[in-house]
Amino acid sequence: MAISLVFDGHVRNVGSLGLDVFLTFTLASATELPADTFLTVVLDRWGRRWLACGSMVCSGIFSLLATAVPIGVPSASLAIMGRFSVNISYNIGLQYAAELLPTVVRAQGVALIHIMGYVASILAPFVVYLAYVSPQLPLLVLGVLGIVGGVLALFLPETMDQELPQTMADGENFGKDQKFFDIPCDKRNKVSNFQRRTPNKSSIRASVRGEQYRSTLINRSIRRPHTVPTIPEA
């Protein structure tokens, strides 16, 4: 709900930034392609949890900074940067939600999440209408919601390189073996997670030895010269 409300609030608030509404809307909409391209590159490297948190918190910070500068180019520039950040969060949420839910309730859960997102979008015009009270109020509300939503994302489990839950029991136990500061792009963390999922270390060594042994046999068979049988002369 926080992502949908912040995203829709930024879309509707372009008329309160002190510039031409058509120019501001065009520039804000142009941030979607760079945001999607950036997310395509880093989503499977940095993971979902920290990236969702970072993008939402950045959106909130940019929104709050926009309230502290004069209305016009400075405020519009910071608000557009907030829109760029929440674009990343919105696209993460589309995939993150489906990965968190168990298979048996995934369709119903994703549908409920979308419905609650639409409910939050209904509240967005009322947030934008606060500009008639004070021009800084909409961005102030969006900034606080962005930071709170980003912090709450840290309490969700990371789904990158994890076996997704299939049953309700899997969903209840999903992420219990993860630590709060686990970062998927940390190589040391990847090794420790791999060792935790492996029953014992001897099986790892056995698998590696088997692969090396098979590779050696293949190389020997390739290097071995083929002998052509000779027919003795009569």
Short mmCIF file of C-alpha atoms in Angstrom, two decimals:
data_model
loop_
_atom_site.label_atom_id
_atom_site.label_comp_id
_atom_site.label_asym_id
_atom_site.label_seq_id
_atom_site.Cartn_x
_atom_site.Cartn_y
_atom_site.Cartn_z
CA MET A 1 0.00 0.00 0.00
CA ALA A 2 2.83 2.38 0.81
CA ILE A 3 4.48 1.87 -2.58
CA SER A 4 1.22 2.38 -4.47
CA LEU A 5 0.31 5.47 -2.47
CA VAL A 6 3.75 7.06 -2.86
CA PHE A 7 3.92 6.21 -6.57
CA ASP A 8 0.43 7.51 -7.36
CA GLY A 9 1.01 10.53 -5.15
CA HIS A 10 4.11 11.53 -7.11
CA VAL A 11 2.26 11.05 -10.39
CA ARG A 12 -0.60 13.33 -9.32
CA ASN A 13 1.52 15.92 -7.52
CA VAL A 14 3.29 17.26 -10.63
CA GLY A 15 0.94 20.23 -10.73
CA SER A 16 2.10 21.47 -7.32
CA LEU A 17 5.81 21.75 -8.09
CA GLY A 18 5.73 25.31 -9.42
CA LEU A 19 6.56 24.53 -13.06
CA ASP A 20 4.55 23.84 -16.18
CA VAL A 21 2.48 20.74 -15.48
CA PHE A 22 3.05 19.24 -18.94
CA LEU A 23 6.82 19.69 -18.78
CA THR A 24 7.03 18.34 -15.25
CA PHE A 25 4.84 15.35 -16.07
CA THR A 26 6.95 14.56 -19.14
CA LEU A 27 10.21 14.71 -17.23
CA ALA A 28 8.82 12.64 -14.36
CA SER A 29 7.44 10.00 -16.74
CA ALA A 30 10.78 9.84 -18.55
CA THR A 31 12.36 8.45 -15.37
CA GLU A 32 10.53 5.14 -15.75
CA LEU A 33 12.75 3.77 -18.52
CA PRO A 34 16.05 4.46 -16.69
CA ALA A 35 14.56 3.06 -13.48
CA ASP A 36 13.42 -0.14 -15.20
CA THR A 37 16.76 -0.52 -16.99
CA PHE A 38 18.68 -0.04 -13.76
CA LEU A 39 16.48 -2.58 -11.99
CA THR A 40 16.94 -5.14 -14.76
CA VAL A 41 20.71 -4.97 -14.24
CA VAL A 42 20.89 -5.06 -10.44
CA LEU A 43 17.81 -6.96 -9.23
CA ASP A 44 19.38 -10.42 -9.51
CA ARG A 45 22.68 -9.16 -8.09
CA TRP A 46 21.66 -7.04 -5.12
CA GLY A 47 18.51 -8.89 -4.13
CA ARG A 48 15.01 -7.67 -3.40
CA ARG A 49 14.92 -6.72 0.27
CA TRP A 50 17.73 -4.18 0.54
CA LEU A 51 17.03 -2.77 -2.90
CA ALA A 52 13.37 -2.22 -2.04
CA CYS A 53 14.35 -0.60 1.24
CA GLY A 54 17.00 1.62 -0.31
CA SER A 55 14.83 2.85 -3.17
CA MET A 56 11.88 3.62 -0.90
CA VAL A 57 14.04 5.43 1.65
CA CYS A 58 15.73 7.42 -1.12
CA SER A 59 12.32 8.38 -2.46
CA GLY A 60 11.31 9.58 0.98
CA ILE A 61 14.52 11.53 1.49
CA PHE A 62 14.22 13.27 -1.88
CA SER A 63 10.60 14.13 -1.12
CA LEU A 64 11.48 15.61 2.25
CA LEU A 65 14.34 17.59 0.76
CA ALA A 66 11.95 18.98 -1.84
CA THR A 67 9.93 20.56 0.96
CA ALA A 68 13.01 22.36 2.29
CA VAL A 69 13.97 24.16 -0.94
CA PRO A 70 12.14 26.91 -2.84
CA ILE A 71 9.24 25.88 -5.05
CA GLY A 72 10.30 25.75 -8.68
CA VAL A 73 13.26 24.07 -10.33
CA PRO A 74 14.94 22.91 -7.07
CA SER A 75 11.74 21.43 -5.66
CA ALA A 76 10.72 19.86 -8.96
CA SER A 77 14.16 18.31 -9.49
CA LEU A 78 14.14 16.64 -6.08
CA ALA A 79 10.55 15.48 -6.52
CA ILE A 80 11.44 13.93 -9.89
CA MET A 81 14.34 12.09 -8.23
CA GLY A 82 11.85 10.82 -5.68
CA ARG A 83 9.65 9.62 -8.54
CA PHE A 84 12.67 7.84 -10.07
CA SER A 85 13.32 6.01 -6.80
CA VAL A 86 9.73 4.96 -6.26
CA ASN A 87 9.61 3.65 -9.84
CA ILE A 88 12.28 1.16 -8.79
CA SER A 89 10.34 0.21 -5.66
CA TYR A 90 7.11 -0.28 -7.58
CA ASN A 91 8.68 -2.72 -10.03
CA ILE A 92 10.42 -4.61 -7.23
CA GLY A 93 7.09 -5.01 -5.46
CA LEU A 94 5.50 -6.63 -8.51
CA GLN A 95 8.01 -9.49 -8.39
CA TYR A 96 8.76 -9.53 -4.68
CA ALA A 97 5.14 -10.13 -3.70
CA ALA A 98 4.78 -13.20 -5.90
CA GLU A 99 8.02 -14.70 -4.58
CA LEU A 100 7.15 -14.23 -0.92
CA LEU A 101 3.78 -15.96 -1.01
CA PRO A 102 3.48 -19.77 -0.94
CA THR A 103 2.35 -21.47 -4.11
CA VAL A 104 -0.98 -22.63 -2.67
CA VAL A 105 -2.11 -19.05 -1.97
CA ARG A 106 0.02 -17.10 -4.44
CA ALA A 107 -2.79 -16.14 -6.81
CA GLN A 108 -5.13 -15.05 -4.02
CA GLY A 109 -2.35 -13.22 -2.19
CA VAL A 110 -1.17 -11.30 -5.23
CA ALA A 111 -4.77 -10.37 -6.03
CA LEU A 112 -5.27 -9.08 -2.48
CA ILE A 113 -2.06 -7.06 -2.68
CA HIS A 114 -3.22 -5.45 -5.92
CA ILE A 115 -6.61 -4.65 -4.40
CA MET A 116 -5.00 -2.99 -1.40
CA GLY A 117 -2.76 -1.07 -3.80
CA TYR A 118 -5.83 0.25 -5.58
CA VAL A 119 -7.32 1.25 -2.23
CA ALA A 120 -4.14 3.18 -1.48
CA SER A 121 -4.36 4.85 -4.90
CA ILE A 122 -7.82 6.10 -3.95
CA LEU A 123 -6.21 7.98 -1.05
CA ALA A 124 -3.57 9.60 -3.28
CA PRO A 125 -5.81 12.47 -4.53
CA PHE A 126 -6.58 13.45 -0.94
CA VAL A 127 -2.84 13.61 -0.21
CA VAL A 128 -2.29 15.80 -3.27
CA TYR A 129 -5.24 17.99 -2.23
CA LEU A 130 -3.26 18.94 0.89
CA ALA A 131 -1.36 21.36 -1.36
CA TYR A 132 -4.28 23.77 -0.92
CA VAL A 133 -3.45 23.84 2.79
CA SER A 134 0.32 24.05 2.27
CA PRO A 135 2.36 23.37 -0.90
CA GLN A 136 4.86 21.30 1.11
CA LEU A 137 2.33 18.97 2.74
CA PRO A 138 1.94 16.43 -0.12
CA LEU A 139 5.68 15.84 -0.45
CA LEU A 140 6.01 15.76 3.33
CA VAL A 141 3.42 12.98 3.60
CA LEU A 142 4.93 11.07 0.67
CA GLY A 143 8.40 11.40 2.18
CA VAL A 144 7.36 10.02 5.55
CA LEU A 145 5.46 7.14 3.94
CA GLY A 146 8.44 6.32 1.75
CA ILE A 147 10.86 6.10 4.66
CA VAL A 148 8.46 4.09 6.82
CA GLY A 149 7.68 1.70 3.95
CA GLY A 150 11.37 1.23 3.19
CA VAL A 151 12.21 0.39 6.79
CA LEU A 152 9.33 -2.10 6.98
CA ALA A 153 10.67 -3.87 3.88
CA LEU A 154 13.72 -4.93 5.89
CA PHE A 155 11.52 -7.20 8.01
CA LEU A 156 10.67 -9.34 4.96
CA PRO A 157 12.83 -12.34 4.00
CA GLU A 158 15.14 -12.23 1.00
CA THR A 159 13.94 -14.35 -1.93
CA MET A 160 16.97 -14.13 -4.20
CA ASP A 161 18.67 -17.55 -4.69
CA GLN A 162 16.18 -19.13 -2.28
CA GLU A 163 13.79 -22.03 -2.75
CA LEU A 164 10.37 -20.41 -2.83
CA PRO A 165 7.73 -21.68 -0.38
CA GLN A 166 5.27 -24.23 -1.71
CA THR A 167 2.95 -24.90 1.24
CA MET A 168 1.67 -22.79 4.10
CA ALA A 169 4.17 -24.44 6.42
CA ASP A 170 6.98 -23.49 4.05
CA GLY A 171 5.72 -19.93 4.07
CA GLU A 172 5.75 -19.78 7.87
CA ASN A 173 9.32 -21.08 8.03
CA PHE A 174 10.58 -19.13 5.02
CA GLY A 175 13.43 -16.78 5.93
CA LYS A 176 13.93 -17.99 9.50
CA ASP A 177 17.49 -19.07 8.70
CA GLN A 178 18.37 -15.61 7.36
CA LYS A 179 20.03 -12.86 9.33
CA PHE A 180 18.87 -9.26 9.40
CA PHE A 181 22.02 -7.93 7.74
CA ASP A 182 22.34 -10.67 5.12
CA ILE A 183 23.24 -9.10 1.78
CA PRO A 184 22.92 -11.33 -1.32
CA CYS A 185 25.73 -9.61 -3.21
CA ASP A 186 28.17 -10.35 -0.37
CA LYS A 187 30.29 -13.32 -1.49
CA ARG A 188 30.98 -14.45 2.06
CA ASN A 189 27.26 -14.49 2.73
CA LYS A 190 26.65 -16.61 -0.37
CA VAL A 191 29.19 -19.19 0.78
CA SER A 192 27.71 -19.40 4.27
CA ASN A 193 24.17 -19.78 2.91
CA PHE A 194 25.34 -22.52 0.55
CA GLN A 195 27.00 -24.38 3.40
CA ARG A 196 23.88 -24.05 5.56
CA ARG A 197 21.74 -25.59 2.82
CA THR A 198 24.21 -28.46 2.30
CA PRO A 199 23.92 -31.46 4.68
CA ASN A 200 27.68 -31.89 5.16
CA LYS A 201 30.90 -30.63 3.68
CA SER A 202 32.08 -34.07 2.58
CA SER A 203 29.30 -34.21 0.00
CA ILE A 204 30.59 -30.96 -1.49
CA ARG A 205 34.10 -32.35 -1.81
CA ALA A 206 32.82 -35.62 -3.20
CA SER A 207 30.84 -33.83 -5.86
CA VAL A 208 33.83 -31.72 -6.85
CA ARG A 209 36.12 -34.75 -6.98
CA GLY A 210 33.64 -36.58 -9.15
CA GLU A 211 33.46 -33.70 -11.59
CA GLN A 212 37.25 -33.48 -11.78
CA TYR A 213 37.58 -37.25 -12.25
CA ARG A 214 35.07 -37.29 -15.10
CA SER A 215 36.79 -34.31 -16.73
CA THR A 216 40.15 -36.10 -16.50
CA LEU A 217 38.75 -39.20 -18.16
CA ILE A 218 37.25 -37.15 -20.97
CA ASN A 219 40.53 -35.32 -21.56
CA ARG A 220 42.45 -38.59 -21.62
CA SER A 221 40.08 -40.11 -24.13
CA ILE A 222 40.44 -37.07 -26.36
CA ARG A 223 44.22 -36.97 -26.15
CA ARG A 224 44.68 -40.74 -26.63
CA PRO A 225 45.73 -41.40 -30.25
CA HIS A 226 43.53 -43.70 -32.24
CA THR A 227 45.42 -46.82 -33.40
CA VAL A 228 44.51 -48.26 -36.77
CA PRO A 229 44.71 -52.05 -36.85
CA THR A 230 47.20 -53.36 -39.39
CA ILE A 231 46.55 -56.39 -41.55
CA PRO A 232 49.53 -58.78 -41.67
CA GLU A 233 50.90 -59.44 -45.11
CA ALA A 234 50.38 -62.88 -46.51
#
